[in-house]
mmCIF file with all atom_site columns, C-alpha atoms in Angstrom:
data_model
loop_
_atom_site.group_PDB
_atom_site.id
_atom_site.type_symbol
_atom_site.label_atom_id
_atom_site.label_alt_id
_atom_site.label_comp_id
_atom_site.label_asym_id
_atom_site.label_entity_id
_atom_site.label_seq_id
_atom_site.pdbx_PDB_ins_code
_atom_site.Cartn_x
_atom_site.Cartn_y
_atom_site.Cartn_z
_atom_site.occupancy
_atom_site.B_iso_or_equiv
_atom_site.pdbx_formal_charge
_atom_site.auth_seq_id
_atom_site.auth_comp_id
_atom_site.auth_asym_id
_atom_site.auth_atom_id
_atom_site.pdbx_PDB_model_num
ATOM 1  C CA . UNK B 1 1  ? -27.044 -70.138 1.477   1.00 77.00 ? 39  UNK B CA 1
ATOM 2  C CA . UNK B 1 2  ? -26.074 -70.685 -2.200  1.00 78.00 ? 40  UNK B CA 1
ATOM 3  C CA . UNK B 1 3  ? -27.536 -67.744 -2.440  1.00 78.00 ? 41  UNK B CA 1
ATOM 4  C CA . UNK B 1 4  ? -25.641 -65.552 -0.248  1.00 78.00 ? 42  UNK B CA 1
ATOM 5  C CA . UNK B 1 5  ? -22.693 -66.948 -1.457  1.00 79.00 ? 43  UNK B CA 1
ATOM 6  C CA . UNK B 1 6  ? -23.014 -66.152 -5.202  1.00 76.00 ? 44  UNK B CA 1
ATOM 7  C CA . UNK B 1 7  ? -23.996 -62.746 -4.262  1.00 75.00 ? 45  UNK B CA 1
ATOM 8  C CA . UNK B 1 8  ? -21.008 -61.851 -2.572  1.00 73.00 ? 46  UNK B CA 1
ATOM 9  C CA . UNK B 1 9  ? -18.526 -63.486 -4.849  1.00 72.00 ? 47  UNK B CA 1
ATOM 10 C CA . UNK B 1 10 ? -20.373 -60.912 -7.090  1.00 74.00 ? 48  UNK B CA 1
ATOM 11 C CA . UNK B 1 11 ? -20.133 -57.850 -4.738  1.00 76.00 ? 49  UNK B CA 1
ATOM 12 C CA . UNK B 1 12 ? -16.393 -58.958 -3.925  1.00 71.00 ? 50  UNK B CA 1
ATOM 13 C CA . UNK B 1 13 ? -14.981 -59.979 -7.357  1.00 68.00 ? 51  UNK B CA 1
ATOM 14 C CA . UNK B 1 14 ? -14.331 -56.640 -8.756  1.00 66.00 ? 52  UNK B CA 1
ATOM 15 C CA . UNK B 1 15 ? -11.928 -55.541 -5.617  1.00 63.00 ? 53  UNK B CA 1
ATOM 16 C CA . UNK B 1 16 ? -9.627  -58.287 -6.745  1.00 64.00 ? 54  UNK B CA 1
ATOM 17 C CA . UNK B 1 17 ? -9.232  -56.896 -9.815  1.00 65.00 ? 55  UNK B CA 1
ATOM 18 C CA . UNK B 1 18 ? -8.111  -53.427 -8.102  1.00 65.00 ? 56  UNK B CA 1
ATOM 19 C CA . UNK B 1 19 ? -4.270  -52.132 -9.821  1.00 70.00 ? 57  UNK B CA 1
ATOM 20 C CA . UNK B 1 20 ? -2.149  -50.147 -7.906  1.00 73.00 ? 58  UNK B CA 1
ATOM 21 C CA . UNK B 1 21 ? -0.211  -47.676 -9.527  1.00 71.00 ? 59  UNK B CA 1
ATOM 22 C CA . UNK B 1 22 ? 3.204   -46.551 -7.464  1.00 70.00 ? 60  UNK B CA 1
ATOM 23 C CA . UNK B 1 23 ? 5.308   -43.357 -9.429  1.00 63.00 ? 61  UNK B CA 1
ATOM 24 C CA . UNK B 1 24 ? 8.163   -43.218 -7.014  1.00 62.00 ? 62  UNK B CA 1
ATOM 25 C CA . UNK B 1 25 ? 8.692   -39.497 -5.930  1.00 58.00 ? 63  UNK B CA 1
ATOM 26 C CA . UNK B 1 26 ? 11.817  -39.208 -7.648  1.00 55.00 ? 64  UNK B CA 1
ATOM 27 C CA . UNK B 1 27 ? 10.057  -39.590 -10.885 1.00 56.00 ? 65  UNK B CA 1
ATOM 28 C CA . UNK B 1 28 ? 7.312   -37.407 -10.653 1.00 57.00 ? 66  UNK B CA 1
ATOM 29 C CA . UNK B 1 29 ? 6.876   -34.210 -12.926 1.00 61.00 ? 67  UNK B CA 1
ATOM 30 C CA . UNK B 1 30 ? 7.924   -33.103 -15.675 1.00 67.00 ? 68  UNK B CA 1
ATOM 31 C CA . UNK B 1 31 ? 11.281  -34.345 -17.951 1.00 67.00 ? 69  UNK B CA 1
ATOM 32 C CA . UNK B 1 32 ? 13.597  -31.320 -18.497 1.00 68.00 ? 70  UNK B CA 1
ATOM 33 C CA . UNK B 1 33 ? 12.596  -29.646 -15.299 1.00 79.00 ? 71  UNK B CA 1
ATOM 34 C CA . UNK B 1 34 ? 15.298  -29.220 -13.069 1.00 87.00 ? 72  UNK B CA 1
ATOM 35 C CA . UNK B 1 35 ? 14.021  -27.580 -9.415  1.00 91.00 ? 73  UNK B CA 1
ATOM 36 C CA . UNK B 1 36 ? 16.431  -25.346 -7.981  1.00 95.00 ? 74  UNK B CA 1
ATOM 37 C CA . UNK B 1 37 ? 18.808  -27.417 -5.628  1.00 94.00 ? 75  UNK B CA 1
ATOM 38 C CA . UNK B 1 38 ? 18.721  -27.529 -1.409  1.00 96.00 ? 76  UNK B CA 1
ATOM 39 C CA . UNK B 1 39 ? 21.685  -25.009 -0.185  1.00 96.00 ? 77  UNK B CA 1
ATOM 40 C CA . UNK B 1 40 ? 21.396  -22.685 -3.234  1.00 97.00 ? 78  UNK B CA 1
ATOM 41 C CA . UNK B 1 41 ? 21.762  -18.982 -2.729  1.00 97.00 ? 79  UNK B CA 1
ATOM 42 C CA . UNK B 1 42 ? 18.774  -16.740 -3.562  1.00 97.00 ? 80  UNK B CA 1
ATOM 43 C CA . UNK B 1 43 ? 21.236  -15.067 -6.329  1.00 97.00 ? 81  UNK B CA 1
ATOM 44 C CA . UNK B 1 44 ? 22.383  -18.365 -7.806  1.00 97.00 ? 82  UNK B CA 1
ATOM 45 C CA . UNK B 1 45 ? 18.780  -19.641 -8.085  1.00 97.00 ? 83  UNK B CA 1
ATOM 46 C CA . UNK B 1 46 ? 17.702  -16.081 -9.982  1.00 97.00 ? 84  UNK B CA 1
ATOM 47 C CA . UNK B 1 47 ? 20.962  -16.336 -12.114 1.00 96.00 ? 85  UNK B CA 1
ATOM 48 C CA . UNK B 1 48 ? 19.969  -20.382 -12.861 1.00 95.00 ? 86  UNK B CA 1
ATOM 49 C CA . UNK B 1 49 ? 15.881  -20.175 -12.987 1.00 94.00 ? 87  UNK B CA 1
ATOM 50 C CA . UNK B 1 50 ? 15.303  -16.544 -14.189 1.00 95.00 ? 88  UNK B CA 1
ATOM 51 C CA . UNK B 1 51 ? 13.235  -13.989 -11.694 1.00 96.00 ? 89  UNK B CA 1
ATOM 52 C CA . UNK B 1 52 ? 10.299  -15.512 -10.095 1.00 96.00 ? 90  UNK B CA 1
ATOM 53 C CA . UNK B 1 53 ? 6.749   -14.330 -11.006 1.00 96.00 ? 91  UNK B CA 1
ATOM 54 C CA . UNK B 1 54 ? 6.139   -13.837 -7.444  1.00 96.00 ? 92  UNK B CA 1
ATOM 55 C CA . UNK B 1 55 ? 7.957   -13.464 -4.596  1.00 97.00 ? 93  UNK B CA 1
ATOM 56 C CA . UNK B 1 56 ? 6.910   -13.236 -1.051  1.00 97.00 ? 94  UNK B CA 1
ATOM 57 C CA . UNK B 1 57 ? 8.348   -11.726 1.983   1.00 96.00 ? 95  UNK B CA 1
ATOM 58 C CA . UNK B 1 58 ? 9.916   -13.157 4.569   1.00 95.00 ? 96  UNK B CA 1
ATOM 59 C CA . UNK B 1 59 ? 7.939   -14.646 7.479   1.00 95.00 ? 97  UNK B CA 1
ATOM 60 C CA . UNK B 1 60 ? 8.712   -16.426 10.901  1.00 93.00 ? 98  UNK B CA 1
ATOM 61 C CA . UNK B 1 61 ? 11.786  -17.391 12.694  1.00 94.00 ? 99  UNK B CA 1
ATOM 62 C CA . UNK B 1 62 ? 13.713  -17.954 11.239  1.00 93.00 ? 100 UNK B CA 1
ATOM 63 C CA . UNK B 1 63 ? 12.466  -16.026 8.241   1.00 95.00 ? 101 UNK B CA 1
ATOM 64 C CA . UNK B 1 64 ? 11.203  -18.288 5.046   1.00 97.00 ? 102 UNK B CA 1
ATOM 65 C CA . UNK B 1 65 ? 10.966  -16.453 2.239   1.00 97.00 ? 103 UNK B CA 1
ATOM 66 C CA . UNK B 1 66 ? 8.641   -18.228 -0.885  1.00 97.00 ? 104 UNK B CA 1
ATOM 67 C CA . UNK B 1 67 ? 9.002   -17.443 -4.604  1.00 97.00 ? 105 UNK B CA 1
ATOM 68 C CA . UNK B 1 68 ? 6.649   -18.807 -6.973  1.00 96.00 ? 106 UNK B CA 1
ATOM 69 C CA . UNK B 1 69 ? 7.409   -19.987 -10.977 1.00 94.00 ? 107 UNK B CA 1
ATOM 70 C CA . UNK B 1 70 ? 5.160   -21.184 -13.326 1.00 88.00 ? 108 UNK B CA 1
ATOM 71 C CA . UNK B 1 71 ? 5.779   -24.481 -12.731 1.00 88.00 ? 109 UNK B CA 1
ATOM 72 C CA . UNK B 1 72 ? 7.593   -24.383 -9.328  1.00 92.00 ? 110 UNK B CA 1
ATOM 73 C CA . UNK B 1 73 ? 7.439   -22.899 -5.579  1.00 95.00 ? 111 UNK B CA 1
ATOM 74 C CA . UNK B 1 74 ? 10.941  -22.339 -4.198  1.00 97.00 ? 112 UNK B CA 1
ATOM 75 C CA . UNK B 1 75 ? 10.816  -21.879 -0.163  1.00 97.00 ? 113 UNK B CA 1
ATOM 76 C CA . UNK B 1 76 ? 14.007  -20.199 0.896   1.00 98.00 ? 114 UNK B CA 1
ATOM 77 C CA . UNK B 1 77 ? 15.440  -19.923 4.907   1.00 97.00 ? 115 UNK B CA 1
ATOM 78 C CA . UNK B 1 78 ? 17.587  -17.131 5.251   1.00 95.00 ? 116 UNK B CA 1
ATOM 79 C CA . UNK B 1 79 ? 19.118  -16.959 1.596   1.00 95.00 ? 117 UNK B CA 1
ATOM 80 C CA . UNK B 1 80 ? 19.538  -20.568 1.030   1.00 97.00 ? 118 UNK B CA 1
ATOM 81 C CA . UNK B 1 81 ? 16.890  -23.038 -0.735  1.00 97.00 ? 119 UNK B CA 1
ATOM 82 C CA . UNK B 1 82 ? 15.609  -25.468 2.177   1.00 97.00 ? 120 UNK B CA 1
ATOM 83 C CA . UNK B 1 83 ? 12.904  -27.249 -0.542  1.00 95.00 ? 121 UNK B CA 1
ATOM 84 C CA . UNK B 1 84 ? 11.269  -26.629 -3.882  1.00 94.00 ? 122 UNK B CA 1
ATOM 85 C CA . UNK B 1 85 ? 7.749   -28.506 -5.321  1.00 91.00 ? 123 UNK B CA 1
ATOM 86 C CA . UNK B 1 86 ? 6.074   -28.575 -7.587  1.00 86.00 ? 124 UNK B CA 1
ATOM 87 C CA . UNK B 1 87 ? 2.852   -26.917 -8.648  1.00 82.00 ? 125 UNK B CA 1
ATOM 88 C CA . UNK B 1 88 ? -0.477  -28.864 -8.648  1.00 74.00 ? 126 UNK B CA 1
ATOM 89 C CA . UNK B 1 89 ? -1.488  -29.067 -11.621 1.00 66.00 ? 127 UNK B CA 1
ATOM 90 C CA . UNK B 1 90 ? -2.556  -31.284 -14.376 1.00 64.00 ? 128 UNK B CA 1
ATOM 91 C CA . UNK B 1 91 ? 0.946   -32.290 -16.314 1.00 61.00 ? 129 UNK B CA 1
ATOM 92 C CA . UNK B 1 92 ? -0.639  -30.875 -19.331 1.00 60.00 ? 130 UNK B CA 1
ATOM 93 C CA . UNK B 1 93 ? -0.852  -27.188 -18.151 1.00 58.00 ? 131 UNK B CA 1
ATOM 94 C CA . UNK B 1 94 ? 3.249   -27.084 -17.013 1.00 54.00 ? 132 UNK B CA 1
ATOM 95 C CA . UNK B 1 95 ? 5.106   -24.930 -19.460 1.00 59.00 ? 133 UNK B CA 1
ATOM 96 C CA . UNK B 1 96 ? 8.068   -26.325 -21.106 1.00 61.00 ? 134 UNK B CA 1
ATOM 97 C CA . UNK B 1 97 ? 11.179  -25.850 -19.851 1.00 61.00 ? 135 UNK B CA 1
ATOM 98 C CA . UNK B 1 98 ? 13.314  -23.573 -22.132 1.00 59.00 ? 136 UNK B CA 1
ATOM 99 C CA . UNK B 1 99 ? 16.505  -24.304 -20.452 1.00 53.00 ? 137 UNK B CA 1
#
């Protein structure tokens, strides 16, 4: 029984030790990266951010329009922002901002 014992203390010992590592969402990225804003017009975001490398038509109803940055996906309903992200990507390969 001794046994058994000791050999699960050993199995279960190292889960104790377990860290948990919380980055709240407001935090994540990359410092000096501003995404473009919800409620910003297609032209204000191309004035602010430069031309996107790509930029996709509109699909659905009501039509969402995507445009991809290096660093950056800006989804668009109508002509107003509705969200921007991010890129996955290691932080190492984002480009520096040059604004």
């Amino acid at each position: 029984m001794k046994l058994l014992s000791l050999l699960l203390l050993l199995i279960l010992a190292p889960l104790t030790l377990a860290e948990e590592i919380a980055i709240p969402i407001g935090n994540q990225g990359i410092n000096g990266l501003n995404l473009p804003k919800k409620g910003l017009t297609m032209t204000q975001v191309e004035s602010e951010h430069g031309a996107a490398a790509v930029k996709h038509d509109a699909t659905g109803q009501p039509p969402i329009t995507r445009w991809e940055y290096d660093n950056y996906i800006v989804y668009f309903e109508g002509d107003r922002v509705i969200h921007s992200v991010l890129r996955h990507k290691p932080k190492a390969q984002y480009q520096t901002p040059s604004n």
